[in-house]
PDB file of C-alpha atoms in Angstrom:
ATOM      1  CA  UNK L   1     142.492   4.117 158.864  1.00 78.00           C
ATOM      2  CA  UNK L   2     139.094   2.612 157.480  1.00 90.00           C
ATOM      3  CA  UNK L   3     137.532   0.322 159.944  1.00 97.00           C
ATOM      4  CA  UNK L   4     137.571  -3.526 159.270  1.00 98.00           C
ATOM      5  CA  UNK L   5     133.670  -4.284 157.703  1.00 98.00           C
ATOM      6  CA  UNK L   6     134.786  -7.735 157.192  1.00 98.00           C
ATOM      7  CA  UNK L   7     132.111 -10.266 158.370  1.00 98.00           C
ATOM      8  CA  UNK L   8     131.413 -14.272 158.053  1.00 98.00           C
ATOM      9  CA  UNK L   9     128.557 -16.273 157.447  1.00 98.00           C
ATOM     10  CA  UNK L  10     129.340 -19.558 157.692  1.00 96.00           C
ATOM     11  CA  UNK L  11     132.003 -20.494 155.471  1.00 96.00           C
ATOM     12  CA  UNK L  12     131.184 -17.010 153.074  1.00 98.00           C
ATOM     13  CA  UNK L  13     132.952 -14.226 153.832  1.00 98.00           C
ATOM     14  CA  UNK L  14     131.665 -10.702 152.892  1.00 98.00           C
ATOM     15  CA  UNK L  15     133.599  -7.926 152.543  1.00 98.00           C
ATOM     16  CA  UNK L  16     130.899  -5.816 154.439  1.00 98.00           C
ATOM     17  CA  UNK L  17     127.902  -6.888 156.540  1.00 98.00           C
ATOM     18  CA  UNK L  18     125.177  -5.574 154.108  1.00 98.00           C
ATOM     19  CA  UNK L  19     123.101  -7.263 151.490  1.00 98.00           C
ATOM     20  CA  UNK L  20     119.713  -7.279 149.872  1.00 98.00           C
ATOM     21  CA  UNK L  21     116.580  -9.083 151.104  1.00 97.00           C
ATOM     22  CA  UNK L  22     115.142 -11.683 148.857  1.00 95.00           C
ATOM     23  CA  UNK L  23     111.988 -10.772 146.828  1.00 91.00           C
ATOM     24  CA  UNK L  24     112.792  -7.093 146.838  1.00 94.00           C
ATOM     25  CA  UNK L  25     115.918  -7.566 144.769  1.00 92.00           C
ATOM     26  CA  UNK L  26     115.210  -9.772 141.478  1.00 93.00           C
ATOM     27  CA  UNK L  27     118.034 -12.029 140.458  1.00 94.00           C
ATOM     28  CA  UNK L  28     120.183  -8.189 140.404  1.00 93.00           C
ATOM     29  CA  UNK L  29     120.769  -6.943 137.055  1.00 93.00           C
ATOM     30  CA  UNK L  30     117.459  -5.167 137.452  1.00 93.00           C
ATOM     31  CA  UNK L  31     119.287  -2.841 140.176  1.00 94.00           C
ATOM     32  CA  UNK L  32     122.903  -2.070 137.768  1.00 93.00           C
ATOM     33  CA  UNK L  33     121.547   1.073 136.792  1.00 94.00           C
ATOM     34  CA  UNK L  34     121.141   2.598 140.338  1.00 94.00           C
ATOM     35  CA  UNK L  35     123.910   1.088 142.007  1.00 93.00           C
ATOM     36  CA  UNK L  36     127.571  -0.938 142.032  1.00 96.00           C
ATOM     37  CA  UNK L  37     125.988  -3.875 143.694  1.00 96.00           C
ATOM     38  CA  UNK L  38     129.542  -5.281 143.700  1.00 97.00           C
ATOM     39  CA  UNK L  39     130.327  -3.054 146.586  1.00 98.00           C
ATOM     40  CA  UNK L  40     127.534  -5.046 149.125  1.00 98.00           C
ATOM     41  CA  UNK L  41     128.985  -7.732 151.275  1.00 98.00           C
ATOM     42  CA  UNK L  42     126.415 -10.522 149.209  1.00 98.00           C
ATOM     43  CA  UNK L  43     123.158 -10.157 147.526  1.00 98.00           C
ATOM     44  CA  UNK L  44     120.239 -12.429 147.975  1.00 98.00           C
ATOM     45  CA  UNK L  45     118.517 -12.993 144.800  1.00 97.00           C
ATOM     46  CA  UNK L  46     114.587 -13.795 144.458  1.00 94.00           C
ATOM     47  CA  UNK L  47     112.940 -16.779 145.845  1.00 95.00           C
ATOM     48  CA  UNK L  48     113.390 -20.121 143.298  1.00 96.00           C
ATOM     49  CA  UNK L  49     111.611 -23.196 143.786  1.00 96.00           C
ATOM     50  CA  UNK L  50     112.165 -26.881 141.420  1.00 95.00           C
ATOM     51  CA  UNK L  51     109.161 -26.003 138.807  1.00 95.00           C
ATOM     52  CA  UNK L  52     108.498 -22.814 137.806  1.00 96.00           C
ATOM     53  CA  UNK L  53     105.478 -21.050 139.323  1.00 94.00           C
ATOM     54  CA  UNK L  54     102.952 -18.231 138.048  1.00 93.00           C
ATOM     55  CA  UNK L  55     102.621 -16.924 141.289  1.00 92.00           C
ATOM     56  CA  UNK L  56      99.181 -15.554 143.389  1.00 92.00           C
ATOM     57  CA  UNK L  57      96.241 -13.741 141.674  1.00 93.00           C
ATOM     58  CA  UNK L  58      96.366  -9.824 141.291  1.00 95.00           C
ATOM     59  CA  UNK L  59      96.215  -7.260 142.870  1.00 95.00           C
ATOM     60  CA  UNK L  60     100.028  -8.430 144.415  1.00 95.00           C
ATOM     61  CA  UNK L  61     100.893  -5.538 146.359  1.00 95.00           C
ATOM     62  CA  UNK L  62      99.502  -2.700 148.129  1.00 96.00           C
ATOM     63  CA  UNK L  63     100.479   0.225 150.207  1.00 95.00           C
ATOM     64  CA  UNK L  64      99.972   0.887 154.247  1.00 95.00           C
ATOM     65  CA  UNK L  65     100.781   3.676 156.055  1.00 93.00           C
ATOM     66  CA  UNK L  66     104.455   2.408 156.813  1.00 94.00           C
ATOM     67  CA  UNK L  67     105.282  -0.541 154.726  1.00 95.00           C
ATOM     68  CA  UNK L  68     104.017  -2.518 151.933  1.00 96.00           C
ATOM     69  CA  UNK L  69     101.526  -5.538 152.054  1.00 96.00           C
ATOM     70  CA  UNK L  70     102.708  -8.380 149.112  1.00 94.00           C
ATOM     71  CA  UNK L  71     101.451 -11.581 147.849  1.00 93.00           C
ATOM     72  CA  UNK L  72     103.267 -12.347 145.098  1.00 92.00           C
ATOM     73  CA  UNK L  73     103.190 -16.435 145.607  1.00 89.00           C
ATOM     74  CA  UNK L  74     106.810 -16.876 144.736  1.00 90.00           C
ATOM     75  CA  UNK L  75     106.354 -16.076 141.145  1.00 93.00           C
ATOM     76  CA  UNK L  76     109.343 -17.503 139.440  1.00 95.00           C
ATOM     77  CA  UNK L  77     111.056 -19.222 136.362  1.00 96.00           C
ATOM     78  CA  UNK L  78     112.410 -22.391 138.608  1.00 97.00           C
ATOM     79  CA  UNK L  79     115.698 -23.719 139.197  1.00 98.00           C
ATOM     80  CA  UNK L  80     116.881 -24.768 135.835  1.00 97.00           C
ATOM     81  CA  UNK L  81     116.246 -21.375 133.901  1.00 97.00           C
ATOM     82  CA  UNK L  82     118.067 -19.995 136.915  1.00 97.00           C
ATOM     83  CA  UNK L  83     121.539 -21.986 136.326  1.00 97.00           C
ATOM     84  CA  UNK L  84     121.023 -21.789 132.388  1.00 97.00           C
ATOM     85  CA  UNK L  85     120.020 -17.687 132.715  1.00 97.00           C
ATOM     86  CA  UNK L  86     121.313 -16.382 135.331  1.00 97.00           C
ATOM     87  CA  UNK L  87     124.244 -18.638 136.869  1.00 97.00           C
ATOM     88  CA  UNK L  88     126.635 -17.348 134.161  1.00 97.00           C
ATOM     89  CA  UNK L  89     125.654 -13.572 135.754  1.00 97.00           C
ATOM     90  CA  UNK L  90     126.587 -14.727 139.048  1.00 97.00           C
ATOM     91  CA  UNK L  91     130.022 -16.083 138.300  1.00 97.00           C
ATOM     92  CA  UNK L  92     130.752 -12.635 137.156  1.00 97.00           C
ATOM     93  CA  UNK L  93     130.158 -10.807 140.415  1.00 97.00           C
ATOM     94  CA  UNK L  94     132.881  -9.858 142.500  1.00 97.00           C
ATOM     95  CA  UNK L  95     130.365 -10.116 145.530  1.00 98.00           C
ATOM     96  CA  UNK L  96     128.925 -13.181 147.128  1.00 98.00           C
ATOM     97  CA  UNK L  97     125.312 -14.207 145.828  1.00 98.00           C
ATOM     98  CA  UNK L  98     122.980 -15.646 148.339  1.00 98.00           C
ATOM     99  CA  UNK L  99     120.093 -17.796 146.463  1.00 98.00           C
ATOM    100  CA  UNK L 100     116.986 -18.142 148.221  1.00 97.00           C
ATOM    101  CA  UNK L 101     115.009 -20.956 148.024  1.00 97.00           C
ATOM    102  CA  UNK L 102     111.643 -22.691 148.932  1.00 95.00           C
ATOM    103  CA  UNK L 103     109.538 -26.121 148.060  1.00 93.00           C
ATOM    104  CA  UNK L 104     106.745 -27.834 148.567  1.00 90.00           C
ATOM    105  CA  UNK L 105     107.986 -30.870 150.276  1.00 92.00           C
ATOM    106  CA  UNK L 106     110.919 -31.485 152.479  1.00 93.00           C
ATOM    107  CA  UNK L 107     112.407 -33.205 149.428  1.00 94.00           C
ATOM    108  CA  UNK L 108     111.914 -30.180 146.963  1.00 95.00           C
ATOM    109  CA  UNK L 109     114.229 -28.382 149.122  1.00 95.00           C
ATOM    110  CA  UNK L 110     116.484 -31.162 148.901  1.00 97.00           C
ATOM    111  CA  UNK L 111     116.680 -31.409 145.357  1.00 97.00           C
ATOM    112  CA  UNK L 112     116.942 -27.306 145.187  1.00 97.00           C
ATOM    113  CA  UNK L 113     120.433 -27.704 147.361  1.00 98.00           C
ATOM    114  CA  UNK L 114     121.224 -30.444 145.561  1.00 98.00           C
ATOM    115  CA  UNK L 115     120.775 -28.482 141.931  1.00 97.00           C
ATOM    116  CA  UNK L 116     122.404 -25.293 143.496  1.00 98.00           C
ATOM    117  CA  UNK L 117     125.183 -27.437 145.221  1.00 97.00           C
ATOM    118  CA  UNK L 118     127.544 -27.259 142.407  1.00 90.00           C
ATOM    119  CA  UNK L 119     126.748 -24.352 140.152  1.00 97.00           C
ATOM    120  CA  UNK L 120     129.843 -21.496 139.702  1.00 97.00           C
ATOM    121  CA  UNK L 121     128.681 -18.267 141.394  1.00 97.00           C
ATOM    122  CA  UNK L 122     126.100 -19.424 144.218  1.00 98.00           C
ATOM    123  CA  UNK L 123     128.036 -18.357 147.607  1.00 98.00           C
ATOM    124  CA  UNK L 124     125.125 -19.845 149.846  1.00 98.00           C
ATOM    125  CA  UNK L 125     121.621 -21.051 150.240  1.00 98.00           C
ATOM    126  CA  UNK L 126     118.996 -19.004 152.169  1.00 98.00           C
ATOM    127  CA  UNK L 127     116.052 -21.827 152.937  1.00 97.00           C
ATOM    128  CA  UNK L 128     112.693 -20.028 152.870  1.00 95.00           C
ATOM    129  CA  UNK L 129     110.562 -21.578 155.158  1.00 91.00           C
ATOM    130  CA  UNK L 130     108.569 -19.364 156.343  1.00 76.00           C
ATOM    131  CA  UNK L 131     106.217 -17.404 153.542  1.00 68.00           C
ATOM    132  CA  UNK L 132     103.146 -16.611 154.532  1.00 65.00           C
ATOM    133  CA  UNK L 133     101.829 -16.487 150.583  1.00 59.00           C
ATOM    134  CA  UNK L 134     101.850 -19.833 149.683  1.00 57.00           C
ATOM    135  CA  UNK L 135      99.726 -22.683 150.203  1.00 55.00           C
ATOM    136  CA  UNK L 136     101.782 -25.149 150.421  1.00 56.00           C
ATOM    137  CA  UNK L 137     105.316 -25.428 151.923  1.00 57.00           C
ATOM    138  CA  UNK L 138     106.907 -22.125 153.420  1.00 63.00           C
ATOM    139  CA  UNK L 139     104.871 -20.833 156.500  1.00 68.00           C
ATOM    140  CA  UNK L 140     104.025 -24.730 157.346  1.00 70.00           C
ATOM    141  CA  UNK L 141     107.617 -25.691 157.300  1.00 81.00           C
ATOM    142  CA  UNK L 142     108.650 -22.293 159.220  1.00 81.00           C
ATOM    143  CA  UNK L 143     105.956 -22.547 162.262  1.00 86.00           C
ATOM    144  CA  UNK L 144     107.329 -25.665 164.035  1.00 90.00           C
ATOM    145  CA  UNK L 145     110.469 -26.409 165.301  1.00 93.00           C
ATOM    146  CA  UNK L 146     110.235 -30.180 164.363  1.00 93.00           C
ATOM    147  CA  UNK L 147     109.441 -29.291 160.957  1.00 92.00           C
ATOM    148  CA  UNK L 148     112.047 -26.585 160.908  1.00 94.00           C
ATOM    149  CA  UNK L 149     114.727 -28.793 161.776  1.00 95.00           C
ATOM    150  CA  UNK L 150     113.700 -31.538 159.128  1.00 94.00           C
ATOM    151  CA  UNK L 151     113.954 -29.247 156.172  1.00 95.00           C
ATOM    152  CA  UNK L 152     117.427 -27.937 157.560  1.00 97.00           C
ATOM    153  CA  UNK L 153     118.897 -31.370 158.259  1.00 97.00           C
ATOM    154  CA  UNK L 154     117.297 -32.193 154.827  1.00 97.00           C
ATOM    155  CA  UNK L 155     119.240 -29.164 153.019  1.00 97.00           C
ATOM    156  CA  UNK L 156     121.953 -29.406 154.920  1.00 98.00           C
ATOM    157  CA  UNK L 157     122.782 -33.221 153.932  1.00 98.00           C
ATOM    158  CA  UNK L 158     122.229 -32.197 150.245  1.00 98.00           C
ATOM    159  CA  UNK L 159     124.567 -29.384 149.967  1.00 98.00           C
ATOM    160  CA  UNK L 160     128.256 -28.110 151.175  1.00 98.00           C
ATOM    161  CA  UNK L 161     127.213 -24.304 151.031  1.00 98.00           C
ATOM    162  CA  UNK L 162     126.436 -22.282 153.647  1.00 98.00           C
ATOM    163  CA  UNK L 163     123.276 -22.785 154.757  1.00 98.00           C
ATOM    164  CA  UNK L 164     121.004 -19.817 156.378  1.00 98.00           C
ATOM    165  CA  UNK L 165     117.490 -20.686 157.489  1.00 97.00           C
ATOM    166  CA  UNK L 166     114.936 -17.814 156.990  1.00 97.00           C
ATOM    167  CA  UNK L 167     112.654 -17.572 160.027  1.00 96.00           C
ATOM    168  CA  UNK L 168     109.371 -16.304 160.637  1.00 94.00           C
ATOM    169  CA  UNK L 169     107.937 -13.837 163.052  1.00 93.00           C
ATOM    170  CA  UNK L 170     104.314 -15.280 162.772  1.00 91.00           C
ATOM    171  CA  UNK L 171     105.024 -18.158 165.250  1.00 93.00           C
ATOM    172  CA  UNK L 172     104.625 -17.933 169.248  1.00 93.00           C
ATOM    173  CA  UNK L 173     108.374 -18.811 170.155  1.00 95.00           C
ATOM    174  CA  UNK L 174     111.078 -17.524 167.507  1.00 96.00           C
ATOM    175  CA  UNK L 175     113.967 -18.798 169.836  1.00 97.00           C
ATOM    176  CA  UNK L 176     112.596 -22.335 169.911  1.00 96.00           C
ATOM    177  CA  UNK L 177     112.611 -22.410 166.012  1.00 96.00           C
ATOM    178  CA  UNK L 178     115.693 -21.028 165.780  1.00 97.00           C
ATOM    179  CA  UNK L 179     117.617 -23.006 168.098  1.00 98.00           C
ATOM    180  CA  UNK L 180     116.079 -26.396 165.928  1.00 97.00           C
ATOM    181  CA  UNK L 181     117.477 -25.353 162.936  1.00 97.00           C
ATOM    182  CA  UNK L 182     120.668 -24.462 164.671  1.00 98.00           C
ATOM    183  CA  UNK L 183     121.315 -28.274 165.602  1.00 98.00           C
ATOM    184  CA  UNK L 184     119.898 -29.451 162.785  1.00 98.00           C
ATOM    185  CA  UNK L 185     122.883 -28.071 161.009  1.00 98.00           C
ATOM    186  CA  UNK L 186     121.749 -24.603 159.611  1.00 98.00           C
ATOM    187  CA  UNK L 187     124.633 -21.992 159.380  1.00 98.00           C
ATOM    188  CA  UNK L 188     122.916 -18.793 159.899  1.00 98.00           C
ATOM    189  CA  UNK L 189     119.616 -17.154 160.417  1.00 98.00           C
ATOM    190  CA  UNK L 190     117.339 -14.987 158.195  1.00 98.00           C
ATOM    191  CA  UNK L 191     115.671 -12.846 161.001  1.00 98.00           C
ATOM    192  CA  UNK L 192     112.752 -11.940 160.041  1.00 97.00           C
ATOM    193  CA  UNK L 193     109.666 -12.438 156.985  1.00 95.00           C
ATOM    194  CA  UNK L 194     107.522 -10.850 156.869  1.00 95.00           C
ATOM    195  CA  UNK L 195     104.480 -10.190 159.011  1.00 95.00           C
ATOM    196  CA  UNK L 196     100.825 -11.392 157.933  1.00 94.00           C
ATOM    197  CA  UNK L 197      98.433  -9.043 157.254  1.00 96.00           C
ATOM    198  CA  UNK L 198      95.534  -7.627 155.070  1.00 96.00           C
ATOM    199  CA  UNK L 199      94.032  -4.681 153.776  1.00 97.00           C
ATOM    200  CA  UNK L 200      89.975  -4.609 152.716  1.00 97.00           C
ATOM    201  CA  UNK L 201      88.464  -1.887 150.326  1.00 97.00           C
ATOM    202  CA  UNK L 202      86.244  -0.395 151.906  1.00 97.00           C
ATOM    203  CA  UNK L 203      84.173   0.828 148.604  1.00 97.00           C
ATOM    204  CA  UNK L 204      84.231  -2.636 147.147  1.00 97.00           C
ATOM    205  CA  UNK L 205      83.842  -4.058 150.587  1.00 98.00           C
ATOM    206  CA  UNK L 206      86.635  -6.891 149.938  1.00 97.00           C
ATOM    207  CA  UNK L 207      89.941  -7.792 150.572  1.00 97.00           C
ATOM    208  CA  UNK L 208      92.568  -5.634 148.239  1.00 97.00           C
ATOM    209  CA  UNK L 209      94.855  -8.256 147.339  1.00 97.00           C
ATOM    210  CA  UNK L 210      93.652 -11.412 145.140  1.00 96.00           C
ATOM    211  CA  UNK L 211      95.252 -13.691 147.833  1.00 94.00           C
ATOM    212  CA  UNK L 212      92.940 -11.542 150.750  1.00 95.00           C
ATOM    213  CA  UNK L 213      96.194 -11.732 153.086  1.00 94.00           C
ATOM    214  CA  UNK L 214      99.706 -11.011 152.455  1.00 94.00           C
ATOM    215  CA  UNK L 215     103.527 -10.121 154.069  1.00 95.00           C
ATOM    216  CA  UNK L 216     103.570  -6.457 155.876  1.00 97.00           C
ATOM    217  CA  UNK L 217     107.164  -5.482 155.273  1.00 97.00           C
ATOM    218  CA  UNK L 218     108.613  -1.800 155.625  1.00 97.00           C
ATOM    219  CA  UNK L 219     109.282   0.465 158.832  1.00 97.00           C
ATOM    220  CA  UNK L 220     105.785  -0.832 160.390  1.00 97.00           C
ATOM    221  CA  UNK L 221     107.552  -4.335 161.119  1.00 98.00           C
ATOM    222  CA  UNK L 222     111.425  -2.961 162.287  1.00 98.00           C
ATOM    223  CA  UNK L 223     110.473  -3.187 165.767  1.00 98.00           C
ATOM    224  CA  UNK L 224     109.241  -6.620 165.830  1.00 98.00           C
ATOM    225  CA  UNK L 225     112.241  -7.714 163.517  1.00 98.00           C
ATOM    226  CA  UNK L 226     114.604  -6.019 166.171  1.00 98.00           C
ATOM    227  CA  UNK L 227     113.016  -7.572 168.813  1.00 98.00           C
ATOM    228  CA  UNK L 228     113.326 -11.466 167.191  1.00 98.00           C
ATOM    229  CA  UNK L 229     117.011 -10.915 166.349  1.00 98.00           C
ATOM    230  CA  UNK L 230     117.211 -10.188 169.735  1.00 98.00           C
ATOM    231  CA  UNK L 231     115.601 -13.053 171.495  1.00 98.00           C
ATOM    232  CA  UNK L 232     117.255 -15.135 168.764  1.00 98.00           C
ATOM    233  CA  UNK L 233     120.413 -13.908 170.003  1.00 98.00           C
ATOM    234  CA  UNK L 234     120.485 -14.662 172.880  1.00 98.00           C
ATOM    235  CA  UNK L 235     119.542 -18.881 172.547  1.00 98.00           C
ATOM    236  CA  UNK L 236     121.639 -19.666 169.350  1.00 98.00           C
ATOM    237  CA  UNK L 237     125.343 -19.006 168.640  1.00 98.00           C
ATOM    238  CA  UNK L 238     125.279 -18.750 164.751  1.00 98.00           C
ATOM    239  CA  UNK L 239     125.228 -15.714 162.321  1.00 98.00           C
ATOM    240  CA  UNK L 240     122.077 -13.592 162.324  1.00 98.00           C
ATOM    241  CA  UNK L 241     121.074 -11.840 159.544  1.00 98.00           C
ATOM    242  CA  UNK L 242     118.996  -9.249 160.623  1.00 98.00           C
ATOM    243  CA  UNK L 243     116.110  -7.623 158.283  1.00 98.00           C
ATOM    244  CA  UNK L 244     112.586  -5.811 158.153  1.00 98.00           C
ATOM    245  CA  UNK L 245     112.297  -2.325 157.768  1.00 97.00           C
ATOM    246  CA  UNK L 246     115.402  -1.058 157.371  1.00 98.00           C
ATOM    247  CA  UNK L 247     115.344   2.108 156.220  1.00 98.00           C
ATOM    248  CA  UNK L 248     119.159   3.490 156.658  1.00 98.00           C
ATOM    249  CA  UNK L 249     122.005   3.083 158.797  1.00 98.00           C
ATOM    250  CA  UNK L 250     120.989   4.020 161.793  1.00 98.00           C
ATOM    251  CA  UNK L 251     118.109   1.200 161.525  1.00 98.00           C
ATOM    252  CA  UNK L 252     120.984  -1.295 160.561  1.00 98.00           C
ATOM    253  CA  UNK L 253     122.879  -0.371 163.293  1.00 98.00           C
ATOM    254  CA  UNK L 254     120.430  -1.253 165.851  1.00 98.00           C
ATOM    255  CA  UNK L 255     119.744  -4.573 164.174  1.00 98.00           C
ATOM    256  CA  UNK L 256     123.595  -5.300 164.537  1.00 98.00           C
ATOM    257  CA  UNK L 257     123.643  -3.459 168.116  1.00 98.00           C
ATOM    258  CA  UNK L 258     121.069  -6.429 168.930  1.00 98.00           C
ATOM    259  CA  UNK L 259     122.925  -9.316 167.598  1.00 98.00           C
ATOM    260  CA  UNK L 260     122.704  -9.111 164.048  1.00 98.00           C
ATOM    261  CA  UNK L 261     125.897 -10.328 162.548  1.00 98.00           C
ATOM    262  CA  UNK L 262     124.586  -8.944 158.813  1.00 98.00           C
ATOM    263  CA  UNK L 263     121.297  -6.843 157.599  1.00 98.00           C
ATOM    264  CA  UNK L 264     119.627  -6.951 154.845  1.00 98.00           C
ATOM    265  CA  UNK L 265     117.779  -4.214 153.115  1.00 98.00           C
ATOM    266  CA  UNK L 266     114.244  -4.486 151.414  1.00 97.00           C
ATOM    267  CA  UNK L 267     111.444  -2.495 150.661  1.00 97.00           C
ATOM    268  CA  UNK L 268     113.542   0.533 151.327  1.00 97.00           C
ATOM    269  CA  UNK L 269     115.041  -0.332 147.986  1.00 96.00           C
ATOM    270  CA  UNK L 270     111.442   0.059 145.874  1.00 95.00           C
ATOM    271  CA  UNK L 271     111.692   3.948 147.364  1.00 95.00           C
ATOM    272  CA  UNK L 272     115.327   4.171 146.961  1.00 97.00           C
ATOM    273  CA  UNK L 273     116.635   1.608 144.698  1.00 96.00           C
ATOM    274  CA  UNK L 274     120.497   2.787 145.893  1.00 97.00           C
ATOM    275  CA  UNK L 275     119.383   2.236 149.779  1.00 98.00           C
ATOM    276  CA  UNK L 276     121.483  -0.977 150.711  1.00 98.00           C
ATOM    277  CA  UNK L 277     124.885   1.238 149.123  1.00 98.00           C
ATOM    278  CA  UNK L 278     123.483   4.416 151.634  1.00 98.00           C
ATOM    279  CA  UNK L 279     123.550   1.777 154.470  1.00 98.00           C
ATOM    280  CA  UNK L 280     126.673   0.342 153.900  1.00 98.00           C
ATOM    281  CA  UNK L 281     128.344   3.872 153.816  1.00 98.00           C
ATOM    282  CA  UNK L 282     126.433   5.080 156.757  1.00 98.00           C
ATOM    283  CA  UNK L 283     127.350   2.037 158.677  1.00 98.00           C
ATOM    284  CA  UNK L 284     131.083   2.591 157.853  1.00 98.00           C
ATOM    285  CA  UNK L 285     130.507   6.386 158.466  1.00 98.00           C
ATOM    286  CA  UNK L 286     129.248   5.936 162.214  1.00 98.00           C
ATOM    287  CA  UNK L 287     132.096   3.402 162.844  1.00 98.00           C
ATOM    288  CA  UNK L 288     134.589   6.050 161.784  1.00 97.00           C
ATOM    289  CA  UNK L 289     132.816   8.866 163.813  1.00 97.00           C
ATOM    290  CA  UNK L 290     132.860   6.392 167.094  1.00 98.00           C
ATOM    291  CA  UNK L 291     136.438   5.253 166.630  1.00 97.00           C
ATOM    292  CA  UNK L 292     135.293   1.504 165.911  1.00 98.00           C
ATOM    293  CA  UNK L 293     137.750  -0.322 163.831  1.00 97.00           C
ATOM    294  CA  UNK L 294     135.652  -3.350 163.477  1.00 98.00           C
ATOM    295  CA  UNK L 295     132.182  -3.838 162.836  1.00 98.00           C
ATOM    296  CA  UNK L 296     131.983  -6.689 165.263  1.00 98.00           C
ATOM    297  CA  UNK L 297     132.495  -5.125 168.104  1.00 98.00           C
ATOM    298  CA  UNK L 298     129.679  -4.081 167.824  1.00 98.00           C
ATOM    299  CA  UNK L 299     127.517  -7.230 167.044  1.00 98.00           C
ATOM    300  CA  UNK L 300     125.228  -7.660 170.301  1.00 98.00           C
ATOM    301  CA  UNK L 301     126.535  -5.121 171.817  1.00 98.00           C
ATOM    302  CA  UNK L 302     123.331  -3.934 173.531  1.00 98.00           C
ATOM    303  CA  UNK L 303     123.124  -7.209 175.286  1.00 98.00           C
ATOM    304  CA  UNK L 304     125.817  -5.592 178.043  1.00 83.00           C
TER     305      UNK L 304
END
C-alpha cells in the first residue's frame, strides 16, 4: 500500500508535500523538458511585482564553494503580462501553482492580491518580504515584526487565497516575525530566503556582482534553514514550508522531521533540473522503507 503524501496548506491541498522555490523555477514551462512537473504537490513560480522591473546590474550570479550567490533584483514582466501570458498555462496544470509576489509599498502588495485574487489557475499567494536584492520593499518589510504583520493583514484583506508569508533568516528573532504574521492572518510560512552575502575579485579588487551583495542559497545555508523551521515551529501553529539547500530527500526529510509541513527545492534544480521529482520519490521511498503510511507523522517529529 503506497503511503498517504497528501498535505494542506491552508485551504490548498497538494497531493504531495514537494514544490519548487521561487526564483529558481521561472513561471515552469522552462522545466517541461526535464520533468512532469504535474507530479509535485504545487509549484511556486518567479517573483512578480505591479510594474514590470529590469532587475539589478550584471554580473547576477556567481558561484561559492557550496551554493550560489544571486542578485537578480526581481527581474520580471509584472502582473498583467503574467495573467495575459501565463495565467492561461496555469489553468492547465493538474498541480497547484503558488505565485510569489513582492512590492514596494504595503499597498503594491495589496493591489498584487487583489489582481491575483480572481485569476483561474493561481492556488495561493507566497508574499515575498524578505529579499535582500532590492532597494526598496522586500528585506525592509521582512526584518520587523510590525512591518511584517502590516503587509500580511494588508494581503490578507485583499485576497481569499491562501496566503504564505516568506520569511527571512537575516533578522535577529525569526520566531518573533513569524508569530506576527501568523495573527495578522498569514496561512503558512516560507522558511527561509536566502542568506546575504558577497564575493570580491580579488584580481580586480571589487565586489563580483554589480549589486556588491547578494542571496547565498545552496547546501552552505541548509543548516541555518533547518534550524529557523525549527524555532519557527515551535512558536506558530501554521504550515511551514521548509527550504534552502535542499539537495535530495534525505535533506527534505530533515526539514519535515523539524516541522516542515512542505519543502521546497531550489538551486539544486540549476544542477539537476529533475531534483524536486528525485525528492518527491525519495521522500515516498523512505516512508515505504520505515513503514510510514502518512507523511505527517512525521512533520516535527524530532521535537519528541
Amino acid at each position: 500500500m503506497k503511503p498517504n503524501l497528501q498535505v494542506e496548506i491552508g485551504t490548498m491541498l497538494m497531493a504531495n508535500p514537494v514544490t519548487t522555490a521561487s526564483g529558481t523555477f521561472g513561471f515552469g514551462p522552462e522545466y517541461t523538458p526535464y520533468l512532469d512537473i504535474e507530479r509535485l504537490g504545487a509549484i511556486t513560480v518567479k517573483g512578480t511585482t505591479l510594474e514590470p522591473r529590469e532587475g539589478n546590474p550584471t554580473p547576477r550570479l556567481v558561484e561559492t564553494p557550496s551554493g550560489i550567490l544571486n542578485s537578480i533584483g526581481l527581474q520580471n514582466p509584472g502582473v498583467d503580462y503574467l495573467i495575459e501570458h501565463y495565467a492561461p498555462y496555469f489553468r492547465q496544470l493538474k498541480t497547484n501553482v503558488i505565485v510569489n509576489i513582492a512590492g514596494n509599498t504595503v499597498e503594491e502588495y495589496a493591489n498584487l492580491a487583489a489582481k491575483l485574487n480572481s485569476v483561474p489557475g493561481i492556488a495561493a499567494l507566497e508574499v515575498n518580504i524578505s529579499c535582500p536584492n532590492v532597494k526598496k520593499g522586500g528585506l525592509a518589510f521582512g526584518s520587523d515584526p510590525v512591518s511584517a504583520a502590516e503587509v500580511t493583514k494588508a494581503v490578507r484583506q485583499a485576497t481569499t487565497l491562501p496566503v504564505i508569508i516568506k520569511l527571512s533568516p537575516n533578522v535577529t528573532d525569526i520566531a518573533a516575525i513569524a508569530s506576527a504574521v501568523e495573527e495578522a492572518g498569514a496561512d503558512a510560512l516560507s522558511v527561509i530566503n536566502t542568506l546575504l552575502g558577497m564575493a570580491i575579485d580579488i584580481r580586480k579588487r571589487k565586489p563580483v556582482l554589480g549589486n556588491i551583495m547578494g542571496g547565498l542559497s545552496g547546501p552552505a545555508v541548509k543548516p541555518v534553514a533547518v534550524r529557523a523551521v525549527w524555532q519557527v515551529y515551535q512558536r506558530v501553529k501554521i504550515p511551514i514550508i521548509g527550504m534552502g539547500g535542499i539537495m535530495n530527500a534525505a535533506d527534505a526529510l530533515e526539514f519535515i522531521l523539524a516541522g516542515a509541513t512542505a519543502v521546497a527545492v531550489g538551486t539544486a534544480s540549476f544542477i539537476n533540473p529533475r531534483a524536486a521529482i528525485e525528492v518527491l520519490e525519495g521522500i515516498e521511498r523512505y516512508l515505504v522503507e520505515n513503514n510510514i503510511d502518512d507523511i505527517k507523522e512525521l512533520v516535527g517529529a524530532a521535537h519528541g
